[in-house]
Each structure stands twice: as structure tokens, then as C-alpha cells.
Backbone atoms as SQL, in Angstrom:
CREATE TABLE atoms (id INTEGER PRIMARY KEY, chain TEXT, resi INTEGER, resn TEXT, atom TEXT, x REAL, y REAL, z REAL);
INSERT INTO atoms VALUES
  (1, 'A', 1, 'MET', 'N', 32.338, -41.786, -97.199),
  (2, 'A', 1, 'MET', 'CA', 32.676, -43.373, -96.590),
  (3, 'A', 1, 'MET', 'C', 32.659, -42.688, -94.973),
  (4, 'A', 2, 'PRO', 'N', 32.413, -43.165, -94.167),
  (5, 'A', 2, 'PRO', 'CA', 33.215, -42.584, -92.705),
  (6, 'A', 2, 'PRO', 'C', 34.950, -43.839, -92.827),
  (7, 'A', 3, 'GLU', 'N', 35.593, -43.031, -91.787),
  (8, 'A', 3, 'GLU', 'CA', 36.610, -43.597, -91.585),
  (9, 'A', 3, 'GLU', 'C', 36.397, -45.723, -91.341),
  (10, 'A', 4, 'ARG', 'N', 37.186, -46.124, -92.172),
  (11, 'A', 4, 'ARG', 'CA', 37.015, -47.411, -91.977),
  (12, 'A', 4, 'ARG', 'C', 37.637, -47.797, -90.533),
  (13, 'A', 5, 'ASP', 'N', 37.320, -48.204, -89.374),
  (14, 'A', 5, 'ASP', 'CA', 37.402, -49.475, -88.361),
  (15, 'A', 5, 'ASP', 'C', 37.177, -50.832, -88.416),
  (16, 'A', 6, 'TYR', 'N', 38.006, -51.495, -87.638),
  (17, 'A', 6, 'TYR', 'CA', 37.854, -53.022, -87.433),
  (18, 'A', 6, 'TYR', 'C', 36.804, -53.589, -87.365),
  (19, 'A', 7, 'VAL', 'N', 35.698, -52.470, -87.557),
  (20, 'A', 7, 'VAL', 'CA', 33.942, -53.215, -86.948),
  (21, 'A', 7, 'VAL', 'C', 33.745, -53.148, -88.376),
  (22, 'A', 8, 'LEU', 'N', 34.052, -52.291, -89.161),
  (23, 'A', 8, 'LEU', 'CA', 33.544, -51.756, -90.517),
  (24, 'A', 8, 'LEU', 'C', 34.270, -52.656, -91.449),
  (25, 'A', 9, 'TRP', 'N', 35.651, -53.338, -91.296),
  (26, 'A', 9, 'TRP', 'CA', 35.898, -54.437, -92.651),
  (27, 'A', 9, 'TRP', 'C', 35.453, -54.991, -91.707),
  (28, 'A', 10, 'THR', 'N', 35.115, -55.995, -90.894),
  (29, 'A', 10, 'THR', 'CA', 34.945, -56.924, -90.196),
  (30, 'A', 10, 'THR', 'C', 34.246, -57.254, -90.816),
  (31, 'A', 11, 'THR', 'N', 32.424, -56.323, -91.223),
  (32, 'A', 11, 'THR', 'CA', 31.045, -56.368, -91.857),
  (33, 'A', 11, 'THR', 'C', 31.594, -56.240, -93.494),
  (34, 'A', 12, 'MET', 'N', 32.301, -55.655, -93.490),
  (35, 'A', 12, 'MET', 'CA', 32.239, -56.135, -95.390),
  (36, 'A', 12, 'MET', 'C', 32.981, -57.011, -95.168),
  (37, 'A', 13, 'ILE', 'N', 34.112, -57.705, -94.709),
  (38, 'A', 13, 'ILE', 'CA', 34.817, -59.163, -94.853),
  (39, 'A', 13, 'ILE', 'C', 33.490, -60.413, -95.054),
  (40, 'A', 14, 'ASP', 'N', 32.817, -60.243, -93.643),
  (41, 'A', 14, 'ASP', 'CA', 31.246, -60.964, -93.330),
  (42, 'A', 14, 'ASP', 'C', 30.239, -60.826, -94.719),
  (43, 'A', 15, 'GLY', 'N', 30.323, -59.798, -95.490),
  (44, 'A', 15, 'GLY', 'CA', 29.291, -59.849, -96.249),
  (45, 'A', 15, 'GLY', 'C', 29.728, -60.345, -97.769),
  (46, 'A', 16, 'TYR', 'N', 31.690, -60.804, -98.411),
  (47, 'A', 16, 'TYR', 'CA', 31.529, -61.102, -98.887),
  (48, 'A', 16, 'TYR', 'C', 31.528, -62.343, -99.122),
  (49, 'A', 17, 'LEU', 'N', 31.649, -63.363, -97.447),
  (50, 'A', 17, 'LEU', 'CA', 31.613, -64.423, -97.020),
  (51, 'A', 17, 'LEU', 'C', 30.229, -65.108, -97.457),
  (52, 'A', 18, 'ARG', 'N', 29.819, -64.378, -97.172),
  (53, 'A', 18, 'ARG', 'CA', 28.080, -64.353, -97.147),
  (54, 'A', 18, 'ARG', 'C', 27.772, -64.945, -98.527),
  (55, 'A', 19, 'VAL', 'N', 28.048, -63.961, -99.431),
  (56, 'A', 19, 'VAL', 'CA', 27.617, -64.130, -101.057),
  (57, 'A', 19, 'VAL', 'C', 28.800, -65.066, -101.424),
  (58, 'A', 20, 'ASN', 'N', 29.291, -65.491, -101.032),
  (59, 'A', 20, 'ASN', 'CA', 30.715, -66.657, -101.520),
  (60, 'A', 20, 'ASN', 'C', 31.692, -66.345, -102.386),
  (61, 'A', 21, 'ARG', 'N', 32.024, -64.808, -102.225),
  (62, 'A', 21, 'ARG', 'CA', 33.223, -63.965, -102.408),
  (63, 'A', 21, 'ARG', 'C', 34.931, -64.249, -101.966),
  (64, 'A', 22, 'PHE', 'N', 35.356, -65.362, -101.235),
  (65, 'A', 22, 'PHE', 'CA', 36.296, -65.740, -101.021),
  (66, 'A', 22, 'PHE', 'C', 36.972, -65.398, -100.729),
  (67, 'A', 23, 'ARG', 'N', 37.867, -64.737, -102.354),
  (68, 'A', 23, 'ARG', 'CA', 38.874, -63.564, -102.553),
  (69, 'A', 23, 'ARG', 'C', 38.598, -62.378, -102.187),
  (70, 'A', 24, 'GLU', 'N', 38.186, -61.905, -103.090),
  (71, 'A', 24, 'GLU', 'CA', 37.408, -60.518, -102.151),
  (72, 'A', 24, 'GLU', 'C', 37.458, -60.713, -100.649),
  (73, 'A', 25, 'ALA', 'N', 36.850, -61.284, -99.831),
  (74, 'A', 25, 'ALA', 'CA', 36.814, -61.296, -98.251),
  (75, 'A', 25, 'ALA', 'C', 38.165, -61.238, -97.806),
  (76, 'A', 26, 'LEU', 'N', 39.622, -62.170, -98.800),
  (77, 'A', 26, 'LEU', 'CA', 40.839, -62.093, -98.643),
  (78, 'A', 26, 'LEU', 'C', 41.178, -60.986, -98.625),
  (79, 'A', 27, 'THR', 'N', 40.958, -60.450, -99.944),
  (80, 'A', 27, 'THR', 'CA', 41.882, -58.894, -100.321),
  (81, 'A', 27, 'THR', 'C', 41.592, -57.943, -99.246),
  (82, 'A', 28, 'LEU', 'N', 40.171, -57.679, -98.977),
  (83, 'A', 28, 'LEU', 'CA', 39.786, -57.075, -97.931),
  (84, 'A', 28, 'LEU', 'C', 41.068, -56.900, -96.159),
  (85, 'A', 29, 'PHE', 'N', 40.668, -58.772, -96.153),
  (86, 'A', 29, 'PHE', 'CA', 42.112, -58.757, -94.308),
  (87, 'A', 29, 'PHE', 'C', 43.582, -57.959, -95.414),
  (88, 'A', 30, 'GLN', 'N', 43.778, -58.583, -96.733),
  (89, 'A', 30, 'GLN', 'CA', 45.002, -57.732, -96.641),
  (90, 'A', 30, 'GLN', 'C', 44.930, -56.488, -96.793),
  (91, 'A', 31, 'GLU', 'N', 44.327, -55.813, -97.200),
  (92, 'A', 31, 'GLU', 'CA', 44.365, -54.468, -97.127),
  (93, 'A', 31, 'GLU', 'C', 43.810, -53.601, -95.839),
  (94, 'A', 32, 'ILE', 'N', 43.505, -54.333, -94.542),
  (95, 'A', 32, 'ILE', 'CA', 43.459, -54.845, -93.206),
  (96, 'A', 32, 'ILE', 'C', 45.087, -54.591, -92.792),
  (97, 'A', 33, 'GLN', 'N', 45.618, -55.614, -93.430),
  (98, 'A', 33, 'GLN', 'CA', 47.172, -55.940, -92.689),
  (99, 'A', 33, 'GLN', 'C', 48.192, -54.291, -93.062),
  (100, 'A', 34, 'THR', 'N', 47.736, -53.832, -94.379),
  (101, 'A', 34, 'THR', 'CA', 48.332, -52.956, -94.739),
  (102, 'A', 34, 'THR', 'C', 48.411, -51.920, -94.756),
  (103, 'A', 35, 'SER', 'N', 46.859, -51.338, -93.888),
  (104, 'A', 35, 'SER', 'CA', 46.645, -50.011, -92.960),
  (105, 'A', 35, 'SER', 'C', 46.618, -50.612, -91.281),
  (106, 'A', 36, 'ASN', 'N', 47.452, -51.031, -91.338),
  (107, 'A', 36, 'ASN', 'CA', 47.687, -51.430, -89.666),
  (108, 'A', 36, 'ASN', 'C', 46.523, -51.125, -88.704),
  (109, 'A', 37, 'ILE', 'N', 45.637, -51.485, -89.247),
  (110, 'A', 37, 'ILE', 'CA', 44.120, -51.726, -88.397),
  (111, 'A', 37, 'ILE', 'C', 44.407, -53.208, -88.218),
  (112, 'A', 38, 'MET', 'N', 44.110, -53.549, -86.743),
  (113, 'A', 38, 'MET', 'CA', 44.476, -54.662, -86.053),
  (114, 'A', 38, 'MET', 'C', 42.915, -55.663, -85.602),
  (115, 'A', 39, 'GLY', 'N', 42.677, -56.335, -86.818),
  (116, 'A', 39, 'GLY', 'CA', 40.843, -56.739, -86.096),
  (117, 'A', 39, 'GLY', 'C', 41.118, -57.643, -85.161),
  (118, 'A', 40, 'ASP', 'N', 39.560, -58.176, -84.473),
  (119, 'A', 40, 'ASP', 'CA', 39.104, -58.798, -83.292),
  (120, 'A', 40, 'ASP', 'C', 38.947, -60.195, -84.381),
  (121, 'A', 41, 'GLU', 'N', 38.872, -61.194, -82.334),
  (122, 'A', 41, 'GLU', 'CA', 38.650, -62.396, -82.596),
  (123, 'A', 41, 'GLU', 'C', 37.339, -61.864, -84.068),
  (124, 'A', 42, 'PHE', 'N', 36.234, -61.415, -83.972),
  (125, 'A', 42, 'PHE', 'CA', 35.401, -61.705, -85.629),
  (126, 'A', 42, 'PHE', 'C', 36.100, -61.523, -86.782),
  (127, 'A', 43, 'THR', 'N', 36.998, -60.561, -86.904),
  (128, 'A', 43, 'THR', 'CA', 37.257, -60.441, -88.016),
  (129, 'A', 43, 'THR', 'C', 37.814, -61.505, -88.731),
  (130, 'A', 44, 'ILE', 'N', 38.722, -61.736, -87.632),
  (131, 'A', 44, 'ILE', 'CA', 40.550, -62.992, -87.354),
  (132, 'A', 44, 'ILE', 'C', 39.276, -64.483, -88.097),
  (133, 'A', 45, 'VAL', 'N', 38.711, -64.871, -87.444),
  (134, 'A', 45, 'VAL', 'CA', 37.870, -65.631, -87.121),
  (135, 'A', 45, 'VAL', 'C', 36.743, -66.070, -88.803),
  (136, 'A', 46, 'SER', 'N', 36.645, -65.481, -89.623),
  (137, 'A', 46, 'SER', 'CA', 36.218, -65.146, -90.969),
  (138, 'A', 46, 'SER', 'C', 37.108, -65.755, -92.262),
  (139, 'A', 47, 'ILE', 'N', 38.684, -65.698, -92.042),
  (140, 'A', 47, 'ILE', 'CA', 39.341, -65.911, -93.288),
  (141, 'A', 47, 'ILE', 'C', 39.553, -67.349, -93.081),
  (142, 'A', 48, 'PRO', 'N', 39.449, -68.091, -91.833),
  (143, 'A', 48, 'PRO', 'CA', 39.965, -69.408, -91.924),
  (144, 'A', 48, 'PRO', 'C', 38.669, -69.867, -92.681),
  (145, 'A', 49, 'THR', 'N', 37.645, -69.558, -92.539),
  (146, 'A', 49, 'THR', 'CA', 36.699, -69.897, -93.979),
  (147, 'A', 49, 'THR', 'C', 36.852, -69.481, -95.233),
  (148, 'A', 50, 'ALA', 'N', 37.123, -68.095, -95.022),
  (149, 'A', 50, 'ALA', 'CA', 37.411, -67.917, -96.540),
  (150, 'A', 50, 'ALA', 'C', 38.802, -68.802, -98.087),
  (151, 'A', 51, 'CYS', 'N', 39.633, -69.051, -96.239),
  (152, 'A', 51, 'CYS', 'CA', 41.196, -70.028, -96.639),
  (153, 'A', 51, 'CYS', 'C', 40.535, -71.262, -97.312),
  (154, 'A', 52, 'ALA', 'N', 39.116, -72.177, -96.248),
  (155, 'A', 52, 'ALA', 'CA', 38.826, -72.935, -96.608),
  (156, 'A', 52, 'ALA', 'C', 38.553, -73.581, -97.559),
  (157, 'A', 53, 'ASN', 'N', 37.982, -72.127, -98.496),
  (158, 'A', 53, 'ASN', 'CA', 36.615, -71.979, -99.395),
  (159, 'A', 53, 'ASN', 'C', 37.727, -72.690, -101.011),
  (160, 'A', 54, 'LEU', 'N', 38.393, -71.138, -100.633),
  (161, 'A', 54, 'LEU', 'CA', 39.190, -71.294, -101.543),
  (162, 'A', 54, 'LEU', 'C', 40.921, -72.332, -100.895),
  (163, 'A', 55, 'GLY', 'N', 41.090, -73.366, -100.621),
  (164, 'A', 55, 'GLY', 'CA', 41.868, -74.404, -100.291),
  (165, 'A', 55, 'GLY', 'C', 43.251, -73.565, -100.810),
  (166, 'A', 56, 'ALA', 'N', 43.371, -72.802, -99.824),
  (167, 'A', 56, 'ALA', 'CA', 44.699, -71.697, -99.369),
  (168, 'A', 56, 'ALA', 'C', 44.910, -71.633, -98.175),
  (169, 'A', 57, 'LEU', 'N', 45.827, -72.803, -97.939),
  (170, 'A', 57, 'LEU', 'CA', 46.309, -73.438, -96.490),
  (171, 'A', 57, 'LEU', 'C', 47.006, -72.802, -96.606),
  (172, 'A', 58, 'GLU', 'N', 47.797, -72.262, -97.139),
  (173, 'A', 58, 'GLU', 'CA', 48.896, -71.608, -96.280),
  (174, 'A', 58, 'GLU', 'C', 48.846, -70.071, -95.756),
  (175, 'A', 59, 'LEU', 'N', 48.161, -69.349, -96.667),
  (176, 'A', 59, 'LEU', 'CA', 47.362, -68.230, -96.308),
  (177, 'A', 59, 'LEU', 'C', 46.297, -68.847, -94.281),
  (178, 'A', 60, 'GLY', 'N', 45.893, -69.676, -95.044),
  (179, 'A', 60, 'GLY', 'CA', 45.165, -70.443, -93.042),
  (180, 'A', 60, 'GLY', 'C', 46.643, -70.722, -92.247),
  (181, 'A', 61, 'GLU', 'N', 47.595, -71.352, -93.208),
  (182, 'A', 61, 'GLU', 'CA', 48.295, -71.201, -91.988),
  (183, 'A', 61, 'GLU', 'C', 49.155, -69.912, -91.145),
  (184, 'A', 62, 'TRP', 'N', 49.311, -69.196, -91.504),
  (185, 'A', 62, 'TRP', 'CA', 49.629, -67.765, -91.469),
  (186, 'A', 62, 'TRP', 'C', 48.916, -67.384, -90.580),
  (187, 'A', 63, 'ILE', 'N', 47.562, -67.887, -90.610),
  (188, 'A', 63, 'ILE', 'CA', 46.232, -66.540, -89.865),
  (189, 'A', 63, 'ILE', 'C', 46.323, -67.782, -88.450),
  (190, 'A', 64, 'LYS', 'N', 46.488, -68.766, -88.057),
  (191, 'A', 64, 'LYS', 'CA', 46.406, -68.983, -86.789),
  (192, 'A', 64, 'LYS', 'C', 48.168, -69.168, -86.093),
  (193, 'A', 65, 'THR', 'N', 48.872, -69.068, -86.996),
  (194, 'A', 65, 'THR', 'CA', 50.866, -68.640, -86.577),
  (195, 'A', 65, 'THR', 'C', 49.438, -66.653, -86.152),
  (196, 'A', 66, 'TYR', 'N', 49.092, -66.141, -86.679),
  (197, 'A', 66, 'TYR', 'CA', 48.411, -64.775, -86.010),
  (198, 'A', 66, 'TYR', 'C', 47.482, -64.555, -85.018),
  (199, 'A', 67, 'ILE', 'N', 46.780, -65.809, -85.136),
  (200, 'A', 67, 'ILE', 'CA', 45.908, -65.569, -83.566),
  (201, 'A', 67, 'ILE', 'C', 47.056, -66.027, -82.748),
  (202, 'A', 68, 'ASP', 'N', 47.454, -66.638, -83.171),
  (203, 'A', 68, 'ASP', 'CA', 48.721, -67.159, -81.149),
  (204, 'A', 68, 'ASP', 'C', 49.770, -66.081, -81.248),
  (205, 'A', 69, 'LYS', 'N', 49.991, -65.371, -82.470),
  (206, 'A', 69, 'LYS', 'CA', 51.249, -64.141, -81.659),
  (207, 'A', 69, 'LYS', 'C', 50.601, -63.283, -81.286),
  (208, 'A', 70, 'ASN', 'N', 49.491, -62.880, -81.328),
  (209, 'A', 70, 'ASN', 'CA', 48.832, -61.401, -81.326),
  (210, 'A', 70, 'ASN', 'C', 47.768, -61.807, -80.190),
  (211, 'A', 71, 'LYS', 'N', 47.940, -62.671, -80.303),
  (212, 'A', 71, 'LYS', 'CA', 46.613, -63.314, -78.915),
  (213, 'A', 71, 'LYS', 'C', 45.513, -62.828, -78.664),
  (214, 'A', 72, 'VAL', 'N', 44.947, -63.079, -80.320),
  (215, 'A', 72, 'VAL', 'CA', 43.542, -62.703, -80.731),
  (216, 'A', 72, 'VAL', 'C', 43.052, -63.788, -79.453),
  (217, 'A', 73, 'LYS', 'N', 41.692, -63.277, -79.549),
  (218, 'A', 73, 'LYS', 'CA', 40.882, -64.505, -78.536),
  (219, 'A', 73, 'LYS', 'C', 40.177, -66.232, -79.403),
  (220, 'A', 74, 'ASN', 'N', 40.605, -66.963, -78.756),
  (221, 'A', 74, 'ASN', 'CA', 41.199, -68.153, -79.442),
  (222, 'A', 74, 'ASN', 'C', 39.485, -69.574, -78.736),
  (223, 'A', 75, 'ASP', 'N', 38.078, -68.634, -79.410),
  (224, 'A', 75, 'ASP', 'CA', 37.381, -69.421, -78.599),
  (225, 'A', 75, 'ASP', 'C', 36.604, -71.169, -79.848),
  (226, 'A', 76, 'ILE', 'N', 35.725, -70.824, -79.655),
  (227, 'A', 76, 'ILE', 'CA', 35.377, -72.316, -80.402),
  (228, 'A', 76, 'ILE', 'C', 35.183, -72.114, -81.458),
  (229, 'A', 77, 'PHE', 'N', 34.602, -70.878, -81.945),
  (230, 'A', 77, 'PHE', 'CA', 34.208, -70.241, -82.959),
  (231, 'A', 77, 'PHE', 'C', 35.727, -70.405, -84.029),
  (232, 'A', 78, 'ALA', 'N', 36.659, -69.808, -83.136),
  (233, 'A', 78, 'ALA', 'CA', 37.785, -69.993, -84.093),
  (234, 'A', 78, 'ALA', 'C', 38.320, -71.179, -83.941),
  (235, 'A', 79, 'GLY', 'N', 38.281, -72.098, -83.424),
  (236, 'A', 79, 'GLY', 'CA', 38.780, -73.387, -83.530),
  (237, 'A', 79, 'GLY', 'C', 37.766, -74.172, -84.885),
  (238, 'A', 80, 'ASN', 'N', 36.920, -73.602, -84.769),
  (239, 'A', 80, 'ASN', 'CA', 35.323, -74.276, -85.719),
  (240, 'A', 80, 'ASN', 'C', 36.599, -74.497, -86.935),
  (241, 'A', 81, 'ALA', 'N', 36.186, -73.012, -87.232),
  (242, 'A', 81, 'ALA', 'CA', 36.642, -72.578, -88.391),
  (243, 'A', 81, 'ALA', 'C', 38.498, -73.290, -88.675),
  (244, 'A', 82, 'LEU', 'N', 39.046, -73.214, -87.708),
  (245, 'A', 82, 'LEU', 'CA', 40.425, -73.764, -88.080),
  (246, 'A', 82, 'LEU', 'C', 40.190, -75.261, -88.230),
  (247, 'A', 83, 'ILE', 'N', 39.230, -76.190, -87.915),
  (248, 'A', 83, 'ILE', 'CA', 39.203, -77.089, -88.005),
  (249, 'A', 83, 'ILE', 'C', 38.699, -77.837, -89.434),
  (250, 'A', 84, 'ASP', 'N', 37.716, -76.884, -90.275),
  (251, 'A', 84, 'ASP', 'CA', 37.218, -76.749, -91.117),
  (252, 'A', 84, 'ASP', 'C', 37.935, -76.351, -92.468),
  (253, 'A', 85, 'MET', 'N', 38.672, -75.142, -91.725),
  (254, 'A', 85, 'MET', 'CA', 40.085, -74.843, -92.797),
  (255, 'A', 85, 'MET', 'C', 41.005, -76.630, -93.314),
  (256, 'A', 86, 'TYR', 'N', 40.928, -77.121, -92.576),
  (257, 'A', 86, 'TYR', 'CA', 41.896, -77.947, -92.171),
  (258, 'A', 86, 'TYR', 'C', 41.209, -78.532, -92.612),
  (259, 'A', 87, 'CYS', 'N', 40.592, -79.751, -92.578),
  (260, 'A', 87, 'CYS', 'CA', 39.275, -80.682, -93.210),
  (261, 'A', 87, 'CYS', 'C', 39.550, -80.678, -94.785),
  (262, 'A', 88, 'LYS', 'N', 39.023, -79.025, -95.400),
  (263, 'A', 88, 'LYS', 'CA', 38.149, -78.776, -96.616),
  (264, 'A', 88, 'LYS', 'C', 39.770, -78.345, -97.440),
  (265, 'A', 89, 'CYS', 'N', 40.932, -78.648, -96.798),
  (266, 'A', 89, 'CYS', 'CA', 42.193, -78.582, -97.146),
  (267, 'A', 89, 'CYS', 'C', 43.027, -79.540, -97.440),
  (268, 'A', 90, 'THR', 'N', 42.168, -80.861, -97.207),
  (269, 'A', 90, 'THR', 'CA', 42.619, -82.550, -96.851),
  (270, 'A', 90, 'THR', 'C', 44.150, -82.367, -96.471),
  (271, 'A', 91, 'VAL', 'N', 44.226, -82.240, -94.884),
  (272, 'A', 91, 'VAL', 'CA', 45.670, -82.021, -94.579),
  (273, 'A', 91, 'VAL', 'C', 45.271, -83.276, -93.228),
  (274, 'A', 92, 'ASN', 'N', 44.151, -83.771, -92.807),
  (275, 'A', 92, 'ASN', 'CA', 43.489, -84.777, -92.091),
  (276, 'A', 92, 'ASN', 'C', 44.641, -84.974, -91.022),
  (277, 'A', 93, 'ALA', 'N', 45.567, -85.493, -91.416),
  (278, 'A', 93, 'ALA', 'CA', 46.510, -85.939, -90.543),
  (279, 'A', 93, 'ALA', 'C', 47.676, -84.647, -89.966),
  (280, 'A', 94, 'GLU', 'N', 47.519, -83.729, -90.968),
  (281, 'A', 94, 'GLU', 'CA', 48.230, -82.165, -90.602),
  (282, 'A', 94, 'GLU', 'C', 47.197, -82.019, -89.324),
  (283, 'A', 95, 'MET', 'N', 46.379, -81.532, -89.596),
  (284, 'A', 95, 'MET', 'CA', 45.491, -81.337, -88.891),
  (285, 'A', 95, 'MET', 'C', 45.455, -81.632, -87.264),
  (286, 'A', 96, 'LEU', 'N', 45.128, -83.228, -86.928),
  (287, 'A', 96, 'LEU', 'CA', 45.370, -83.942, -85.988),
  (288, 'A', 96, 'LEU', 'C', 46.722, -82.990, -85.557),
  (289, 'A', 97, 'ARG', 'N', 47.607, -83.062, -85.478),
  (290, 'A', 97, 'ARG', 'CA', 48.758, -82.465, -84.896),
  (291, 'A', 97, 'ARG', 'C', 48.533, -81.751, -84.719),
  (292, 'A', 98, 'LYS', 'N', 47.985, -80.299, -85.750),
  (293, 'A', 98, 'LYS', 'CA', 47.909, -78.984, -85.048),
  (294, 'A', 98, 'LYS', 'C', 47.736, -78.367, -83.554),
  (295, 'A', 99, 'LEU', 'N', 45.797, -79.325, -84.071),
  (296, 'A', 99, 'LEU', 'CA', 45.112, -79.038, -83.171),
  (297, 'A', 99, 'LEU', 'C', 45.049, -80.614, -82.335),
  (298, 'A', 100, 'LYS', 'N', 45.692, -80.847, -81.803),
  (299, 'A', 100, 'LYS', 'CA', 45.647, -81.677, -80.561),
  (300, 'A', 100, 'LYS', 'C', 45.645, -81.528, -79.393),
  (301, 'A', 101, 'ARG', 'N', 46.452, -79.897, -79.264),
  (302, 'A', 101, 'ARG', 'CA', 46.936, -79.436, -77.999),
  (303, 'A', 101, 'ARG', 'C', 45.377, -78.419, -77.984),
  (304, 'A', 102, 'TYR', 'N', 44.139, -78.311, -78.970),
  (305, 'A', 102, 'TYR', 'CA', 42.742, -77.856, -78.772),
  (306, 'A', 102, 'TYR', 'C', 41.793, -79.073, -78.198),
  (307, 'A', 103, 'SER', 'N', 41.976, -78.800, -76.476),
  (308, 'A', 103, 'SER', 'CA', 41.828, -80.156, -75.635),
  (309, 'A', 103, 'SER', 'C', 39.955, -78.844, -75.211),
  (310, 'A', 104, 'GLY', 'N', 38.871, -80.095, -74.894),
  (311, 'A', 104, 'GLY', 'CA', 38.048, -79.466, -73.975),
  (312, 'A', 104, 'GLY', 'C', 37.029, -79.090, -75.321),
  (313, 'A', 105, 'ARG', 'N', 36.098, -78.438, -75.001),
  (314, 'A', 105, 'ARG', 'CA', 35.108, -78.018, -75.794),
  (315, 'A', 105, 'ARG', 'C', 35.103, -77.759, -77.423),
  (316, 'A', 106, 'CYS', 'N', 36.062, -76.954, -77.584),
  (317, 'A', 106, 'CYS', 'CA', 36.190, -76.730, -78.905),
  (318, 'A', 106, 'CYS', 'C', 36.765, -78.207, -79.836),
  (319, 'A', 107, 'PHE', 'N', 37.950, -79.225, -79.267),
  (320, 'A', 107, 'PHE', 'CA', 37.790, -80.389, -79.397),
  (321, 'A', 107, 'PHE', 'C', 36.670, -81.238, -79.832),
  (322, 'A', 108, 'GLU', 'N', 35.914, -81.646, -78.953),
  (323, 'A', 108, 'GLU', 'CA', 34.965, -82.347, -78.738),
  (324, 'A', 108, 'GLU', 'C', 34.061, -81.832, -79.367),
  (325, 'A', 109, 'ARG', 'N', 33.861, -80.654, -79.319),
  (326, 'A', 109, 'ARG', 'CA', 32.611, -80.759, -80.631),
  (327, 'A', 109, 'ARG', 'C', 33.021, -80.397, -81.938),
  (328, 'A', 110, 'SER', 'N', 33.848, -80.515, -82.505),
  (329, 'A', 110, 'SER', 'CA', 34.144, -81.072, -83.833),
  (330, 'A', 110, 'SER', 'C', 34.198, -82.635, -83.576),
  (331, 'A', 111, 'ASN', 'N', 34.558, -83.862, -83.202),
  (332, 'A', 111, 'ASN', 'CA', 34.303, -85.009, -82.458),
  (333, 'A', 111, 'ASN', 'C', 32.821, -85.210, -82.775),
  (334, 'A', 112, 'SER', 'N', 32.513, -84.906, -82.431),
  (335, 'A', 112, 'SER', 'CA', 30.669, -84.763, -82.281),
  (336, 'A', 112, 'SER', 'C', 30.387, -84.607, -83.651),
  (337, 'A', 113, 'HIS', 'N', 30.449, -84.091, -85.009),
  (338, 'A', 113, 'HIS', 'CA', 29.912, -84.736, -85.846),
  (339, 'A', 113, 'HIS', 'C', 30.559, -86.108, -86.768),
  (340, 'A', 114, 'GLY', 'N', 31.004, -86.877, -86.286),
  (341, 'A', 114, 'GLY', 'CA', 31.465, -87.860, -86.557),
  (342, 'A', 114, 'GLY', 'C', 32.902, -87.229, -87.860),
  (343, 'A', 115, 'ARG', 'N', 33.309, -86.316, -87.359),
  (344, 'A', 115, 'ARG', 'CA', 35.166, -86.321, -88.534),
  (345, 'A', 115, 'ARG', 'C', 36.253, -86.312, -87.489),
  (346, 'A', 116, 'PRO', 'N', 37.547, -86.840, -87.602),
  (347, 'A', 116, 'PRO', 'CA', 38.516, -86.843, -87.174),
  (348, 'A', 116, 'PRO', 'C', 38.410, -85.701, -86.835);
């Protein structure tokens, strides 16, 4: 196998997500962390999706902190993935408090679907 870089890791994580193998996706992400490879916004946006489907709110909270701390591009895709995670983990009040600062397109888009 060629040397693993963040593109290969991201592709592997995305493949696991597409077949609903969320634990495996999170395991790969943990391997990325231990190998000191810095993922990009495409790598990171996948992790809240896995967390949402597993109810792994604590890890999702860590990812949110990771995004902020490492200045990972926080666009509409990342915002939507985080909103989905908070909704699926049933912490709607907490979601609103934490995501209140996400103004503009990201927050408006989430409201356009009739969700808080």
C-alpha cells in the first residue's frame, strides 16, 4: 500500500461512512491522530456524521473543539454535520446554545428544513 496521507485516510473514512460502518470510520480517525497526520476539512467533516449515527456526543464535542483550535475550514458542510450530530444526539437546547454563533448561511440552511 502506498504511504498513507490525509487523502487516503479521508477516502477510507468516507468509504466506511457510505456503508454505515461508523465505528470503523472513527477507528481510522483515531489512527490518523496517533500517526500525527493532520486531516483537512474533508476529513474532519466526516467525523460528526459517524458520531451522530453512534450517539457519540462526547467525541463530537471534541471534534468541534478540534475544528476551532486547529482553524479547520468551518464551512456550511461542517456546520451542517455538527447540527445533524447535535440533533441526533438529542441535545437540542445545548445545540442551539453552541451553534448560536453560527450565523449566516449555515444556520439559516438548518432552519430551512423545519428543524430548530
